[in-house]
Amino acid sequence: MRTAGVLRVALTQANPPWNFLDSGNRPVGYDVDVAHEVARRIGAGGVRFIGTDFANFVGGIRADRFDIVIAGQTITAKRRGEVDFSRPYAVNGVAIFVRKGNTGIGGLKDLPGKRVAVSEGTVQAEFARTRIRNAKVKTYRNATLVLTDLSWGRADAALVSRLQGTYLAAKKGLAITPVGPIWHNYPLSMSFRKGSPAFKRAVDSAINDMVGDGTLSAISRRWLNGLDMAAELRGMSPNAAIRQSGGRLERSAV
């Protein structure tokens, strides 16, 4: 794992406000600003962002295509068997989104038999396949495609980050709206090559310092509609993501 030279960071580049490409085709967003700060604090000489998708994050780490994923992953038992994870660097919640005017879906109980859109490689995708009876699961490379197709009526519902859905609805004028409560506020972690204790200590220390010195608060307020992410994370055990994964797919996301 590289703590000198350029840090290769994987993200989707299509999940605003977490990470996406701006009008100049440059990666921006919460994850991007966090990545630059982590790289600086662990002594890396710079950052090179590599666009991929959730389905390829774990395989890409194991194949040494990148050094770290900073793209809003939760820890699951399967992933933990293949890669290592940092302490949480963000907290988020998943919601059900529908096309505006759809009054037939108000919660999970209304999804059996429906066309449910999800990003491939996420826990939402696994949940839809295994826990929603007779769901017609439609998978996409990222949540932007998920929500765009939903707005066009090509799906009945989508399972995505509530922050992301509301952001895209406002920025792109998508005719979508969240329904029902957020399932759960869950922690998000960074992933990297398994068996890298020194790298993990350095990354965890960087995140801890960013929570403590106000850096994470400033980044999140900029990108997450004024949310103070440091306040969300304070008091959370560094191992909270591991405990909360617990195989409970209805409580997990991405």
Short mmCIF file of C-alpha atoms in Angstrom, two decimals:
data_model
loop_
_atom_site.label_atom_id
_atom_site.label_comp_id
_atom_site.label_asym_id
_atom_site.label_seq_id
_atom_site.Cartn_x
_atom_site.Cartn_y
_atom_site.Cartn_z
CA MET A 1 0.00 0.00 0.00
CA ARG A 2 1.39 3.38 -0.97
CA THR A 3 1.96 6.11 1.58
CA ALA A 4 4.48 7.89 -0.62
CA GLY A 5 4.08 8.96 -4.21
CA VAL A 6 0.65 9.16 -5.79
CA LEU A 7 -2.30 7.58 -4.00
CA ARG A 8 -4.61 5.82 -6.45
CA VAL A 9 -8.19 6.40 -5.30
CA ALA A 10 -11.18 4.58 -6.77
CA LEU A 11 -14.65 6.12 -6.92
CA THR A 12 -17.62 5.99 -9.25
CA GLN A 13 -17.44 9.62 -10.44
CA ALA A 14 -21.22 9.42 -10.85
CA ASN A 15 -22.72 9.59 -7.37
CA PRO A 16 -23.25 13.25 -6.46
CA PRO A 17 -22.86 14.87 -4.01
CA TRP A 18 -20.45 12.19 -2.80
CA ASN A 19 -18.32 12.08 -5.97
CA PHE A 20 -18.93 13.10 -9.58
CA LEU A 21 -17.40 14.94 -12.54
CA ASP A 22 -17.81 18.70 -12.86
CA SER A 23 -18.28 20.66 -16.10
CA GLY A 24 -14.55 20.43 -16.72
CA ASN A 25 -14.60 16.63 -16.33
CA ARG A 26 -12.75 16.88 -13.00
CA PRO A 27 -13.70 14.68 -10.01
CA VAL A 28 -15.38 16.69 -7.25
CA GLY A 29 -17.55 16.06 -4.21
CA TYR A 30 -17.34 15.03 -0.59
CA ASP A 31 -15.31 11.88 -1.25
CA VAL A 32 -12.89 13.78 -3.49
CA ASP A 33 -12.14 16.48 -0.90
CA VAL A 34 -11.76 13.80 1.79
CA ALA A 35 -9.38 11.85 -0.46
CA HIS A 36 -7.12 14.86 -0.98
CA GLU A 37 -6.98 15.48 2.77
CA VAL A 38 -6.25 11.85 3.61
CA ALA A 39 -3.49 11.72 0.99
CA ARG A 40 -1.88 14.86 2.37
CA ARG A 41 -2.04 13.65 5.96
CA ILE A 42 -0.54 10.22 5.27
CA GLY A 43 2.31 11.76 3.28
CA ALA A 44 1.29 10.82 -0.26
CA GLY A 45 2.64 13.07 -2.98
CA GLY A 46 -0.71 13.43 -4.71
CA VAL A 47 -3.93 11.72 -5.76
CA ARG A 48 -4.94 9.98 -8.97
CA PHE A 49 -8.65 9.24 -9.20
CA ILE A 50 -9.77 6.11 -11.02
CA GLY A 51 -13.38 5.80 -12.11
CA THR A 52 -15.05 2.42 -11.71
CA ASP A 53 -18.19 1.07 -10.05
CA PHE A 54 -19.29 -0.73 -6.90
CA ALA A 55 -19.22 -4.13 -8.56
CA ASN A 56 -15.47 -3.74 -9.26
CA PHE A 57 -14.20 -2.06 -6.09
CA VAL A 58 -13.13 -5.17 -4.20
CA GLY A 59 -11.68 -6.91 -7.25
CA GLY A 60 -9.79 -3.76 -8.21
CA ILE A 61 -8.12 -3.54 -4.82
CA ARG A 62 -7.13 -7.18 -4.91
CA ALA A 63 -5.75 -6.80 -8.45
CA ASP A 64 -3.76 -3.69 -7.40
CA ARG A 65 -5.56 -1.41 -9.86
CA PHE A 66 -5.93 1.15 -7.08
CA ASP A 67 -4.78 1.63 -3.50
CA ILE A 68 -7.97 2.67 -1.75
CA VAL A 69 -11.70 3.06 -2.40
CA ILE A 70 -13.25 6.26 -1.04
CA ALA A 71 -16.78 5.97 -2.35
CA GLY A 72 -19.23 5.27 0.45
CA GLN A 73 -18.92 1.55 1.14
CA THR A 74 -20.44 -0.24 4.09
CA ILE A 75 -18.64 -3.19 5.66
CA THR A 76 -20.15 -6.60 5.09
CA ALA A 77 -18.82 -9.96 6.21
CA LYS A 78 -18.07 -10.96 2.61
CA ARG A 79 -16.18 -7.75 1.84
CA ARG A 80 -14.30 -7.93 5.13
CA GLY A 81 -13.02 -11.36 4.11
CA GLU A 82 -11.43 -9.88 0.97
CA VAL A 83 -10.27 -6.35 1.89
CA ASP A 84 -9.62 -4.22 4.97
CA PHE A 85 -11.58 -1.14 5.99
CA SER A 86 -10.92 2.16 7.72
CA ARG A 87 -12.87 3.56 10.60
CA PRO A 88 -16.07 5.32 9.40
CA TYR A 89 -15.58 8.60 7.54
CA ALA A 90 -19.25 9.35 6.83
CA VAL A 91 -22.78 8.44 7.85
CA ASN A 92 -25.66 8.08 5.42
CA GLY A 93 -29.12 6.65 5.03
CA VAL A 94 -30.91 4.78 2.25
CA ALA A 95 -34.43 5.67 1.16
CA ILE A 96 -36.99 4.49 -1.35
CA PHE A 97 -37.50 6.89 -4.25
CA VAL A 98 -40.42 6.84 -6.69
CA ARG A 99 -41.47 8.90 -9.67
CA LYS A 100 -43.50 11.94 -8.62
CA GLY A 101 -47.20 11.21 -8.70
CA ASN A 102 -46.78 7.54 -7.81
CA THR A 103 -49.00 7.09 -4.77
CA GLY A 104 -48.98 3.30 -4.85
CA ILE A 105 -45.64 2.92 -3.07
CA GLY A 106 -45.14 4.20 0.46
CA GLY A 107 -42.59 1.78 1.89
CA LEU A 108 -40.86 -1.58 1.61
CA LYS A 109 -44.15 -3.45 2.00
CA ASP A 110 -45.28 -2.09 -1.37
CA LEU A 111 -42.26 -3.30 -3.37
CA PRO A 112 -43.01 -7.03 -3.93
CA GLY A 113 -43.54 -7.63 -7.64
CA LYS A 114 -42.37 -4.13 -8.58
CA ARG A 115 -39.53 -2.99 -10.84
CA VAL A 116 -36.84 -2.01 -8.34
CA ALA A 117 -33.78 -0.07 -9.57
CA VAL A 118 -30.43 -0.41 -7.78
CA SER A 119 -26.72 0.02 -8.42
CA GLU A 120 -25.00 -3.28 -9.18
CA GLY A 121 -22.55 -4.48 -6.54
CA THR A 122 -24.33 -2.73 -3.68
CA VAL A 123 -26.04 -4.20 -0.67
CA GLN A 124 -29.28 -2.68 -1.95
CA ALA A 125 -28.98 -4.91 -5.02
CA GLU A 126 -28.51 -7.99 -2.85
CA PHE A 127 -31.41 -6.93 -0.65
CA ALA A 128 -33.72 -6.43 -3.63
CA ARG A 129 -32.83 -9.84 -5.06
CA THR A 130 -33.15 -11.81 -1.84
CA ARG A 131 -35.59 -9.94 0.38
CA ILE A 132 -38.21 -8.36 -1.89
CA ARG A 133 -40.58 -11.06 -3.10
CA ASN A 134 -40.90 -11.34 -6.89
CA ALA A 135 -39.10 -8.03 -7.42
CA LYS A 136 -38.08 -7.29 -10.98
CA VAL A 137 -34.61 -6.03 -10.10
CA LYS A 138 -33.02 -3.60 -12.55
CA THR A 139 -29.31 -2.95 -12.05
CA TYR A 140 -27.19 0.00 -13.17
CA ARG A 141 -23.57 1.08 -12.91
CA ASN A 142 -24.35 3.99 -10.58
CA ALA A 143 -27.15 5.80 -8.80
CA THR A 144 -27.31 8.63 -11.33
CA LEU A 145 -28.43 6.13 -13.97
CA VAL A 146 -30.76 4.49 -11.44
CA LEU A 147 -32.57 7.73 -10.65
CA THR A 148 -32.63 8.99 -14.23
CA ASP A 149 -34.38 5.83 -15.40
CA LEU A 150 -36.76 6.07 -12.45
CA SER A 151 -37.67 9.61 -13.47
CA TRP A 152 -38.46 8.34 -16.98
CA GLY A 153 -40.80 5.70 -15.61
CA ARG A 154 -38.58 2.74 -16.46
CA ALA A 155 -38.68 1.53 -12.86
CA ASP A 156 -41.29 1.70 -10.12
CA ALA A 157 -38.91 2.43 -7.25
CA ALA A 158 -35.22 2.91 -6.50
CA LEU A 159 -33.16 2.16 -3.40
CA VAL A 160 -30.47 4.83 -3.03
CA SER A 161 -28.88 7.31 -0.64
CA ARG A 162 -31.44 9.87 0.45
CA LEU A 163 -28.84 12.64 0.26
CA GLN A 164 -27.98 11.60 -3.26
CA GLY A 165 -31.55 11.31 -4.43
CA THR A 166 -32.58 14.72 -3.16
CA TYR A 167 -29.40 16.29 -4.57
CA LEU A 168 -29.96 14.86 -8.05
CA ALA A 169 -33.64 15.70 -8.00
CA ALA A 170 -32.78 19.35 -7.36
CA LYS A 171 -29.74 19.65 -9.64
CA LYS A 172 -31.09 17.72 -12.62
CA GLY A 173 -34.77 18.43 -12.26
CA LEU A 174 -35.65 14.76 -11.93
CA ALA A 175 -39.30 14.01 -11.27
CA ILE A 176 -38.60 11.78 -8.26
CA THR A 177 -39.36 11.93 -4.56
CA PRO A 178 -38.48 9.89 -1.46
CA VAL A 179 -41.22 7.95 0.32
CA GLY A 180 -41.31 6.45 3.77
CA PRO A 181 -38.63 6.79 6.43
CA ILE A 182 -34.89 6.41 6.04
CA TRP A 183 -34.12 2.78 6.80
CA HIS A 184 -31.07 3.50 8.93
CA ASN A 185 -28.23 5.96 9.39
CA TYR A 186 -25.29 3.73 8.65
CA PRO A 187 -21.50 4.30 8.63
CA LEU A 188 -19.40 4.39 5.47
CA SER A 189 -15.75 3.31 5.36
CA MET A 190 -12.75 3.29 3.00
CA SER A 191 -11.42 -0.04 1.76
CA PHE A 192 -7.89 -1.13 0.84
CA ARG A 193 -5.64 -4.18 0.50
CA LYS A 194 -6.04 -6.78 3.22
CA GLY A 195 -3.14 -7.16 5.65
CA SER A 196 -1.98 -3.52 5.56
CA PRO A 197 -1.89 -2.57 9.27
CA ALA A 198 0.46 0.40 8.91
CA PHE A 199 -1.62 1.86 6.09
CA LYS A 200 -4.80 1.35 8.08
CA ARG A 201 -3.32 3.09 11.12
CA ALA A 202 -2.27 6.04 8.98
CA VAL A 203 -5.68 6.36 7.30
CA ASP A 204 -7.59 5.98 10.57
CA SER A 205 -5.37 8.60 12.20
CA ALA A 206 -6.02 11.00 9.31
CA ILE A 207 -9.79 10.53 9.61
CA ASN A 208 -9.67 10.96 13.39
CA ASP A 209 -7.73 14.21 13.01
CA MET A 210 -10.15 15.49 10.35
CA VAL A 211 -13.07 14.84 12.68
CA GLY A 212 -11.29 16.59 15.54
CA ASP A 213 -9.91 19.67 13.80
CA GLY A 214 -13.02 20.74 11.88
CA THR A 215 -11.84 19.71 8.41
CA LEU A 216 -14.53 17.09 7.93
CA SER A 217 -17.20 19.52 9.14
CA ALA A 218 -16.12 22.07 6.52
CA ILE A 219 -16.06 19.51 3.70
CA SER A 220 -19.47 18.09 4.55
CA ARG A 221 -21.10 21.50 4.96
CA ARG A 222 -19.89 22.37 1.49
CA TRP A 223 -21.21 19.27 -0.23
CA LEU A 224 -23.96 17.79 1.97
CA ASN A 225 -26.40 20.65 2.28
CA GLY A 226 -24.90 22.04 5.48
CA LEU A 227 -24.65 18.71 7.29
CA ASP A 228 -21.86 18.51 9.91
CA MET A 229 -20.44 15.04 9.30
CA ALA A 230 -17.99 15.31 12.18
CA ALA A 231 -20.91 15.76 14.57
CA GLU A 232 -22.56 12.68 13.06
CA LEU A 233 -19.40 10.64 13.62
CA ARG A 234 -18.44 11.86 17.08
CA GLY A 235 -19.15 9.27 19.70
CA MET A 236 -19.35 6.51 17.10
CA SER A 237 -16.95 3.66 17.81
CA PRO A 238 -14.28 3.18 15.12
CA ASN A 239 -15.63 -0.38 14.81
CA ALA A 240 -19.27 0.69 14.46
CA ALA A 241 -19.35 -0.21 10.78
CA ILE A 242 -18.27 -3.75 11.56
CA ARG A 243 -20.86 -4.18 14.28
CA GLN A 244 -23.65 -2.68 12.22
CA SER A 245 -23.00 -4.78 9.12
CA GLY A 246 -24.14 -7.90 10.95
CA GLY A 247 -25.69 -9.40 7.82
CA ARG A 248 -28.82 -7.26 8.22
CA LEU A 249 -29.31 -6.25 4.63
CA GLU A 250 -32.39 -4.22 5.41
CA ARG A 251 -30.18 -2.00 7.54
CA SER A 252 -27.34 -1.59 5.09
CA ALA A 253 -26.54 0.14 1.85
CA VAL A 254 -23.94 0.55 -0.90
#
